[in-house]
XYZ file of C-alpha atoms in Angstrom:
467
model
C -120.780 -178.954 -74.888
C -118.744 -177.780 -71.773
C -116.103 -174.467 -72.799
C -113.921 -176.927 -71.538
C -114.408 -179.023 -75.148
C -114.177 -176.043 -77.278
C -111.027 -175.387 -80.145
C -108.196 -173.800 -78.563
C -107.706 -170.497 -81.130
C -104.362 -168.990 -81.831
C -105.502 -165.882 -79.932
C -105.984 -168.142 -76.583
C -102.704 -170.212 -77.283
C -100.715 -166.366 -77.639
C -102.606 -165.351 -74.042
C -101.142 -168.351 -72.592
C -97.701 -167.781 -73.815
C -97.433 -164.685 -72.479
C -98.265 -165.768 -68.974
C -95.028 -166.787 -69.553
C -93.597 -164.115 -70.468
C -95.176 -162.242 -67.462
C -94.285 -164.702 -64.578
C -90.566 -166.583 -65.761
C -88.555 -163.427 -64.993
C -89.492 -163.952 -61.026
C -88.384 -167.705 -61.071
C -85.691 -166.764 -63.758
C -84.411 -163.544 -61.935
C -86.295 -162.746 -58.673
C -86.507 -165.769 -56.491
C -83.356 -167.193 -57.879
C -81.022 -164.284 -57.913
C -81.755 -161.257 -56.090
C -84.310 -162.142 -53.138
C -81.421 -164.384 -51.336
C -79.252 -161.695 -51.632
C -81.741 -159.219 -50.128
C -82.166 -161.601 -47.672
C -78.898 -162.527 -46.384
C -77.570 -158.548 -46.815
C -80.524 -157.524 -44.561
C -80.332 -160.269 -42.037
C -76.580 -159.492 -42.025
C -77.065 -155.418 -41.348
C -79.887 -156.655 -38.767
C -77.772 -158.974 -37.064
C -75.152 -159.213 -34.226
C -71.886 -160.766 -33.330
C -72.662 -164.027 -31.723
C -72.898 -162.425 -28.472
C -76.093 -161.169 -29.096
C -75.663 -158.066 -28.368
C -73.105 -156.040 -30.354
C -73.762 -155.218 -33.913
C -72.495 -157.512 -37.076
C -69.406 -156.224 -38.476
C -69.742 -157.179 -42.161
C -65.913 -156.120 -42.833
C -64.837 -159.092 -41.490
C -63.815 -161.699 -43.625
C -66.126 -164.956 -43.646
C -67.476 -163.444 -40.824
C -70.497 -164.580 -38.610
C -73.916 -163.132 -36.845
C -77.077 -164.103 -36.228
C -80.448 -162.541 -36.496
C -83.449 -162.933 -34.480
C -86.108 -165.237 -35.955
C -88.869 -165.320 -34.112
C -88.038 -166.856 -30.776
C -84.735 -167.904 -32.139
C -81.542 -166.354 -33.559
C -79.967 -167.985 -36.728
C -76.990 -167.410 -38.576
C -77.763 -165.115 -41.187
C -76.058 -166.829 -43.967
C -78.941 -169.490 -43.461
C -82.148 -166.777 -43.247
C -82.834 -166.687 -46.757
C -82.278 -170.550 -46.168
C -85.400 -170.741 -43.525
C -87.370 -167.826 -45.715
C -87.685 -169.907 -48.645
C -87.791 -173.132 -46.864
C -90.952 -172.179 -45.307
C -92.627 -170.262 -48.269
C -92.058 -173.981 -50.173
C -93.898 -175.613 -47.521
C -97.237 -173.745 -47.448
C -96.824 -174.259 -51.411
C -97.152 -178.121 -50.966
C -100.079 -177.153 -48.621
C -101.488 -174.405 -51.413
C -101.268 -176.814 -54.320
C -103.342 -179.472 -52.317
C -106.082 -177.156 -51.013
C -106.702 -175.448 -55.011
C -105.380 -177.741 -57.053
C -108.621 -180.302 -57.218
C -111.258 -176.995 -57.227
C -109.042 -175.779 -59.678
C -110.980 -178.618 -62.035
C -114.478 -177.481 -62.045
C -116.812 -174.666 -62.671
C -114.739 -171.959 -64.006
C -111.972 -171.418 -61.120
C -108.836 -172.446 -63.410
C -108.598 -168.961 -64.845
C -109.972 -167.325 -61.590
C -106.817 -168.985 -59.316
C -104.701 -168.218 -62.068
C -104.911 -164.823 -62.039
C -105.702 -164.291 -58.405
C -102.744 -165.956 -57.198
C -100.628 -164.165 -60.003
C -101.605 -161.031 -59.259
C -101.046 -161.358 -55.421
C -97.590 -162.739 -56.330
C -96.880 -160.066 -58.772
C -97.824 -156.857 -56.372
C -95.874 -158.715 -53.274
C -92.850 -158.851 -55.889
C -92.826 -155.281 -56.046
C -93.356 -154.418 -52.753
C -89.677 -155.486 -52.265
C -89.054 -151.633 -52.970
C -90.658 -150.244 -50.071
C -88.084 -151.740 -48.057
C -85.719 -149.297 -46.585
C -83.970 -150.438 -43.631
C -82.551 -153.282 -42.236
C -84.897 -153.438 -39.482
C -87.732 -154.729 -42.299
C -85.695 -158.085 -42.551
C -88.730 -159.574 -41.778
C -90.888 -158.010 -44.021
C -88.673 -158.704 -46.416
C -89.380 -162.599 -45.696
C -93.004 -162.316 -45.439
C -92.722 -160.338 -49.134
C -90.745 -163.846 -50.167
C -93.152 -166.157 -48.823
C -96.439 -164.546 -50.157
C -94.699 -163.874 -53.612
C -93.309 -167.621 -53.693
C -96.260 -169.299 -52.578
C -98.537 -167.518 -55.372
C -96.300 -167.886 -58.254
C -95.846 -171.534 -57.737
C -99.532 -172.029 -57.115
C -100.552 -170.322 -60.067
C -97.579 -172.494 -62.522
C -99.249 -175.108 -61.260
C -102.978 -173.803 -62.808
C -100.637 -172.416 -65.729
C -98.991 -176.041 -66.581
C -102.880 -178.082 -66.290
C -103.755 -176.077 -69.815
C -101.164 -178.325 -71.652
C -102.741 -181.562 -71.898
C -106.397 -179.454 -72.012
C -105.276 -176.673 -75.308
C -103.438 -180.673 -76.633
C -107.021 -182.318 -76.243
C -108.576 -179.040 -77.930
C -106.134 -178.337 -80.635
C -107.464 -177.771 -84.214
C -104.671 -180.390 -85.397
C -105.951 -183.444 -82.886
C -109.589 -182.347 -83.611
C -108.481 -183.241 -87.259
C -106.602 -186.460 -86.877
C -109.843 -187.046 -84.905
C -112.506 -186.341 -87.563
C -110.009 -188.096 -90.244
C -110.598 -191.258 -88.706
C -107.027 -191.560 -87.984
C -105.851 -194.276 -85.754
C -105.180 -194.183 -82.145
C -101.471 -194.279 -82.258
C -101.688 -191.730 -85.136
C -103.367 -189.170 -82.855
C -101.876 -189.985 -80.243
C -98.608 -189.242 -81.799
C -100.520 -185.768 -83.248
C -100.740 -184.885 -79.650
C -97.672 -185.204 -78.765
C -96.145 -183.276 -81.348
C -98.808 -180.450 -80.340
C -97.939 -181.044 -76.679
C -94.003 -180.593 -76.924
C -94.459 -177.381 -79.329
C -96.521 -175.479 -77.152
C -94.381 -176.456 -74.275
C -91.075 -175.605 -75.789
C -92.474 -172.133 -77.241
C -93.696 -171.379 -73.942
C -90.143 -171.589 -72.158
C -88.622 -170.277 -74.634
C -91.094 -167.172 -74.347
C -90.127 -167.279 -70.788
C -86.807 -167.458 -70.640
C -86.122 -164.730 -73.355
C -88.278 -162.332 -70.739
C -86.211 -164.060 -67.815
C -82.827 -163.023 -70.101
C -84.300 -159.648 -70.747
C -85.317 -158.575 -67.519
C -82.300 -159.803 -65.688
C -80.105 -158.088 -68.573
C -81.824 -154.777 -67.257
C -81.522 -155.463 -63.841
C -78.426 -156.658 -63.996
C -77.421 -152.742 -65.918
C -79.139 -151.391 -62.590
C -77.281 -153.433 -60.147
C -73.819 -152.358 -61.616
C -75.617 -148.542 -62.492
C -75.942 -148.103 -58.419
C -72.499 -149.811 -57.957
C -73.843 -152.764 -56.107
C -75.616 -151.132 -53.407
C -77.826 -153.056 -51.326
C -80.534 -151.298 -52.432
C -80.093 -152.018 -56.027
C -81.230 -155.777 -55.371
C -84.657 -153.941 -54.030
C -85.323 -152.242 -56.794
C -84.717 -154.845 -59.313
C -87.017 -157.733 -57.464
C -89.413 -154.413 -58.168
C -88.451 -154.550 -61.525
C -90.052 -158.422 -62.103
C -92.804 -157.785 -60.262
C -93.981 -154.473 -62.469
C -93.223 -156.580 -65.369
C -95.041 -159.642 -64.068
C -98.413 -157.393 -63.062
C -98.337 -155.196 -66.210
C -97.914 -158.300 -68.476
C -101.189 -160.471 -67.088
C -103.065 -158.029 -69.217
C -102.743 -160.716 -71.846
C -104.107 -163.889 -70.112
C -106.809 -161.951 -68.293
C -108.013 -160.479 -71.610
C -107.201 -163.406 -74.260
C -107.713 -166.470 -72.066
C -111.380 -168.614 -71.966
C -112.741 -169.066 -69.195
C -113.361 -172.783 -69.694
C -115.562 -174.244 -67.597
C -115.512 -177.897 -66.741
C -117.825 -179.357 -64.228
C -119.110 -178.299 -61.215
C -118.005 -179.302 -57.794
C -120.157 -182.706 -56.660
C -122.831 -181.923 -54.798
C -122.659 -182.161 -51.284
C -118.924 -181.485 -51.174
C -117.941 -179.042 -49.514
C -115.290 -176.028 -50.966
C -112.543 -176.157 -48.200
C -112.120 -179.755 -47.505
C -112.965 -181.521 -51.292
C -109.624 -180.955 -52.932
C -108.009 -182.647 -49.591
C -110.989 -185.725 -50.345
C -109.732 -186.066 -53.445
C -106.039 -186.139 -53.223
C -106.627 -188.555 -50.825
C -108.518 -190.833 -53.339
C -106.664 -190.213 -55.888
C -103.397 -191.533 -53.504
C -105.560 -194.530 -52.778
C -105.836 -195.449 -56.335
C -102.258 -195.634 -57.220
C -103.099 -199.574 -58.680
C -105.348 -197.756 -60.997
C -103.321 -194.717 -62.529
C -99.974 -196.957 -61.880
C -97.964 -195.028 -64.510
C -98.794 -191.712 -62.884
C -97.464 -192.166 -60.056
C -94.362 -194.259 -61.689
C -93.709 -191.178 -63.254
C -93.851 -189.058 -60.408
C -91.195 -191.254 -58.497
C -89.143 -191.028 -61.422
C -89.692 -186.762 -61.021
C -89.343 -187.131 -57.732
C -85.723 -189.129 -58.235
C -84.887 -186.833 -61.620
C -85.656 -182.924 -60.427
C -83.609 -184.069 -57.064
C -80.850 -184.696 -59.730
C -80.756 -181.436 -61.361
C -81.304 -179.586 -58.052
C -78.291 -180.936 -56.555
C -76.495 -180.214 -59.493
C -77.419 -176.281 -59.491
C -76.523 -176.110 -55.639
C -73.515 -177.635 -55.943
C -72.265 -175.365 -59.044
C -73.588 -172.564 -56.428
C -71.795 -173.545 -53.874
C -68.299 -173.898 -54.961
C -68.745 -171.220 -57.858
C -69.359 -168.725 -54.339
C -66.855 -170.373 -51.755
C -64.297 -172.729 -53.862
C -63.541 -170.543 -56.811
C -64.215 -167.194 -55.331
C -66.735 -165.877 -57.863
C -68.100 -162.462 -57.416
C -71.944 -161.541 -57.353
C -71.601 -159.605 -60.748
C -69.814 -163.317 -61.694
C -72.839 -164.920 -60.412
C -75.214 -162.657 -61.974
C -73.384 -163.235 -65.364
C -73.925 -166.918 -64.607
C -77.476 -166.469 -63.933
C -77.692 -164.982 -67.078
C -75.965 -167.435 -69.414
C -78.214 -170.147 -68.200
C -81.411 -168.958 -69.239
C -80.144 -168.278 -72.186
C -78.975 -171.574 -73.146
C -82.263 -173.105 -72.218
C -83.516 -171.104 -74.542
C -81.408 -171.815 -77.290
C -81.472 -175.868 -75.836
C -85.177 -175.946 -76.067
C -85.356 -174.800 -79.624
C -82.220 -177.177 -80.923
C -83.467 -179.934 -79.116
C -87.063 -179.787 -80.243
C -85.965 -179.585 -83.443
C -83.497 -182.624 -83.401
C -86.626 -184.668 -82.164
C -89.241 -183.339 -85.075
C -85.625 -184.355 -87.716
C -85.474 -187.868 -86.100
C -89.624 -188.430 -85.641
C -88.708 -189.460 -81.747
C -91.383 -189.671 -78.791
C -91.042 -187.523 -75.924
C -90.322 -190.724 -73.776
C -87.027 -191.258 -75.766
C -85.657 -187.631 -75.125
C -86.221 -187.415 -71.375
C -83.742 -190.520 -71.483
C -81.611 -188.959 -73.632
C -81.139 -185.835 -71.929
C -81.462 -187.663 -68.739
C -78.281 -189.622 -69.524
C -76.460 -186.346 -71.028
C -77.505 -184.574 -67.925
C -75.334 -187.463 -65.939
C -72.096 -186.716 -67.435
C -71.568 -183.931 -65.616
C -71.243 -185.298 -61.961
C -69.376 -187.916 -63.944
C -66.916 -184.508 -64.898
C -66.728 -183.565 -61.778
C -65.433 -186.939 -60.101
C -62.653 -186.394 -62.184
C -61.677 -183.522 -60.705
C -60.613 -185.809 -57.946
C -57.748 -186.888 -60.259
C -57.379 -184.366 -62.552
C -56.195 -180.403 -62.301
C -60.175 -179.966 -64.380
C -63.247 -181.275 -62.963
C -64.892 -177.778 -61.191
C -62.198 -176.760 -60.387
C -61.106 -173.331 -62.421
C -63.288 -170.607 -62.862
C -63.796 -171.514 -66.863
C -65.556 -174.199 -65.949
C -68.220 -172.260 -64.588
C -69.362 -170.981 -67.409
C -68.648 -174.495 -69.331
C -71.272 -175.713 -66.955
C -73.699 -173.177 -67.502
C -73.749 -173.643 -71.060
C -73.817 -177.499 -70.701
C -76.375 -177.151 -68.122
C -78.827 -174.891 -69.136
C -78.835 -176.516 -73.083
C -80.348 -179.604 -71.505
C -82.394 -178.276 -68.628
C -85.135 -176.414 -70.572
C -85.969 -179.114 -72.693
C -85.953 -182.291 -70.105
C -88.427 -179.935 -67.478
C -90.899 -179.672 -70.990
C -90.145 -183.150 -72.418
C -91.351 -184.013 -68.043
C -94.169 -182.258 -68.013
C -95.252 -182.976 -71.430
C -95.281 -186.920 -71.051
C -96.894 -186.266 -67.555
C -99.997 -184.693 -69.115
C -100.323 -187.178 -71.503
C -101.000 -189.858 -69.143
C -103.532 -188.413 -66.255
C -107.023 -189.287 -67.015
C -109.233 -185.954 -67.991
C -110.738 -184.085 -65.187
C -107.656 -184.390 -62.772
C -105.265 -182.027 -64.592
C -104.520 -179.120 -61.885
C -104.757 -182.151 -59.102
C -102.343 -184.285 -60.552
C -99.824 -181.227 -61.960
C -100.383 -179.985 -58.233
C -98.654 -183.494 -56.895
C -96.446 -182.926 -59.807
C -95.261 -179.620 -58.613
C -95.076 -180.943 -54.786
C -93.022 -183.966 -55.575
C -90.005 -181.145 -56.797
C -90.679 -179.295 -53.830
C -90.217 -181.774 -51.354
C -86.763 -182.656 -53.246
C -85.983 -178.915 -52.269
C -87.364 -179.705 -48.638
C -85.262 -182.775 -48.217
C -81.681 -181.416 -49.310
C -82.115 -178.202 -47.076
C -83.227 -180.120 -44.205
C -79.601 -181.620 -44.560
C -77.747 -178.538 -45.550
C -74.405 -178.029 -44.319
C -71.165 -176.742 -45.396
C -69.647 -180.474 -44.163
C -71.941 -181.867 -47.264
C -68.718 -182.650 -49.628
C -67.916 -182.349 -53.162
C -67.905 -186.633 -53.707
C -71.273 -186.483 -51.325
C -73.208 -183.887 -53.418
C -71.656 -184.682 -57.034
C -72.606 -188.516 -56.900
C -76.233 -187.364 -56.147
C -76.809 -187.338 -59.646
C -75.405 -190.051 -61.096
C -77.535 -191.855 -58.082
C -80.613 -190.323 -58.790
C -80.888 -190.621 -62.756
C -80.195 -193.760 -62.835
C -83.594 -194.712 -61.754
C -84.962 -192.708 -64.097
C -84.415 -195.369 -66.813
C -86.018 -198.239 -64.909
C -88.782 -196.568 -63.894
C -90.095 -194.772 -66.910
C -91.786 -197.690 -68.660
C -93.380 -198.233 -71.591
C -95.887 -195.240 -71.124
C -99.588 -195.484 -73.404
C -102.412 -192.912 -73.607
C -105.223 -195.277 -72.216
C -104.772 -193.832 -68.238
């Protein structure tokens, strides 16, 4: 019997929640909040006037510089905009060159906690940067640290449907001689559980850590610097809390690569196949159009809050920062209520993506009325009325996703498939940055979502366990 068939104990499920608990504060508070702030503030005291030649003046109101960029000059508003741009690009390229080794031998574990720890130590390295002058180090820092946390959540997200498969509970619906729809419904009660205790793990470290950084930030009276050393801040937390996983995880081993194939090109071989065979795994990839259309929904959403929280209503970085943290927190709180409603009500995790799906659409439908109405995003209250709306439903539609996505990839193909998974949000990030402008208007941007979930309902069928 392969490790890979072995009982998932309690021990192993706690070493996986607290990966976590290590990693979620970057996404929660490092790449989200403070590194495009380092970014832009360092590009801006690197820059010059649009001559090219005399220094930025930052005093100016709505001012604008460029910074050299390679070759190139860009504006600096728009560096952390390339930065991150490119680090989610090689991450598409990452996921596709692991993700398929990722399911044999013993390498699930191993790329784990390699990639982890690379992304963890580059994390912190954001407080040996002194001067302006290290602008660009400070984007290299981004891309390495970006690249490896995504590719290890993608490693991190494959144990789902593997700890479901393994879980004393199925095992026991299994030996009962239970019915296929009875275990299969066993599993999915499993699946959503550990996947709505593990964000909510998560985000209470994301709240946490950005609560302290957030004390620092104000503590050095919103210095430049202070953005530095609280990216530092996730990335010591991040390194010293992989002592868990590296301690309390298996090592399960599933098969070994095919022989013959060779270590650098199979996972490309294979992606390629499994591409080929969309007639076969059908309601895989139906699902992943219906990501693909759904996490383009939600995105939009957040960078249109962003956008006229910052320039429409005037809202200051400690504003945004309080924002930041609200929304975390109400995915945490979301995740637990909603989890709950669905265990009261015995529904499948099919029914509550379309729920929260269609709650998720009332608010571009809010802010069309804004077009008519003195409310709609328009007053500074509404903000944080968003953020609680918002961040209630986000947490448990991203697990409710991924949960239902795991349950329908044949075995063997879990990091592959959450590896396309993981690309198909990233290229929705790709795609609305490739169009980013200021001209990209409040109708243009708010009607994305409506547009966009809509889908959602047609194309998530009638989804079995028999892929």
């Amino acid at each position: 019997m392969l490790n890979d068939d072995l009982p998932v104990t309690q021990k192993e499920l706690r070493g996986w929640y607290l990966y976590n608990l290590a990693c979620e504060v970057y996404y929660v508070a490092a790449i989200t909040v403070f590194i495009p702030i380092i970014l832009e503030n360092l590009a801006s005291d690197a820059g010059f006037e649009l001559d090219h030649v005399t220094p930025c003046n930052k005093s100016q109101i709505n001012y604008k510089c460029d910074v050299k960029f390679g070759p190139i000059f860009v504006d600096t508003a728009s560096y952390s905009l390339f930065i991150i741009s490119i680090s989610v690009f090689l991450q598409a390229i990452v996921y596709i060159a692991f993700g398929s080794l990722a399911d044999h031998g013993n390498n699930q574990k191993k790329f784990l906690l390699t990639f982890s720890y690379i992304g963890a130590l580059s994390t912190t390295a954001f407080i040996t940067i002194l001067s302006p002058e290290l602008y660009w180090f400070a984007g290299l820092l981004t891309i390495i640290s970006n690249v490896s946390f995504g590719t290890a959540f993608v490693f991190y997200l494959a144990y789902i449907p593997t700890f479901t498969r393994v879980h004393p509970r199925v095992i026991d619906a299994k030996n009962a001689g239970k019915s296929s729809d009875e275990i299969n419904k066993v599993e999915e009660e499993i699946a959503n559980e550990i996947s709505s205790k593990s964000l909510i793990i998560g985000c209470f470290a994301g709240v946490l850590i950005l609560t302290l950084c957030a004390g620092v930030v104000r503590l050095m009276h919103e210095a430049p610097y202070s953005y530095r050393v609280s990216t530092a801040i996730c990335g010591v937390w991040w390194l010293l809390n992989l002592t868990f996983p590296l301690l309390w995880l298996k090592n399960r081993k599933s098969p070994p690569l095919p022989s013959g194939e060779n270590f650098v090109f199979y996972s490309w071989k294979r992606v390629a196949k499994t591409i080929a065979s969309t007639r076969q795994l059908w309601q895989t990839m139906k699902f992943l159009m219906a990501w693909f259309l759904l996490s383009d929904g939600f995105n939009t959403i957040v960078s249109v809050a962003i956008l006229f929280g910052q320039k429409q209503l005037g809202l200051s970085l400690m504003e945004l920062l309080i924002t930041a943290i609200i929304i975390p927190i109400c995915i945490f709180c979301g995740a637990y209520v909603i989890l709950k409603i669905q265990q009261y009500f015995d529904l499948r995790t099919k029914t509550m993506i379309l729920i929260t799906a269609s709650l998720h659409a009332l608010i571009p439908i809010y802010g069309l009325i804004g077009f008519v109405a003195p409310f709609g995003l328009k007053n500074t209250w509404e903000v944080w009325m968003f953020a609680v709306y918002f961040g209630f439903l986000l947490g448990a539609i991203q697990s409710y996703c991924r949960v239902l996505f795991g349950s329908i990839m044949p075995r063997g193909h879990e990091n592959e498939l959450f590896s396309l998974y993981e690309i198909t949000d990233k290229v929705c990030f790709l795609y609305k940055n490739a169009g980013h402008s200021q001209s990209f208007t409040h109708s243009s941007q708010i009607c994305c979502y409506f547009i966009n979930s809509y889908p959602v309902l047609m194309l998530s069928g009638n989804y079995d366990h028999s892929t």
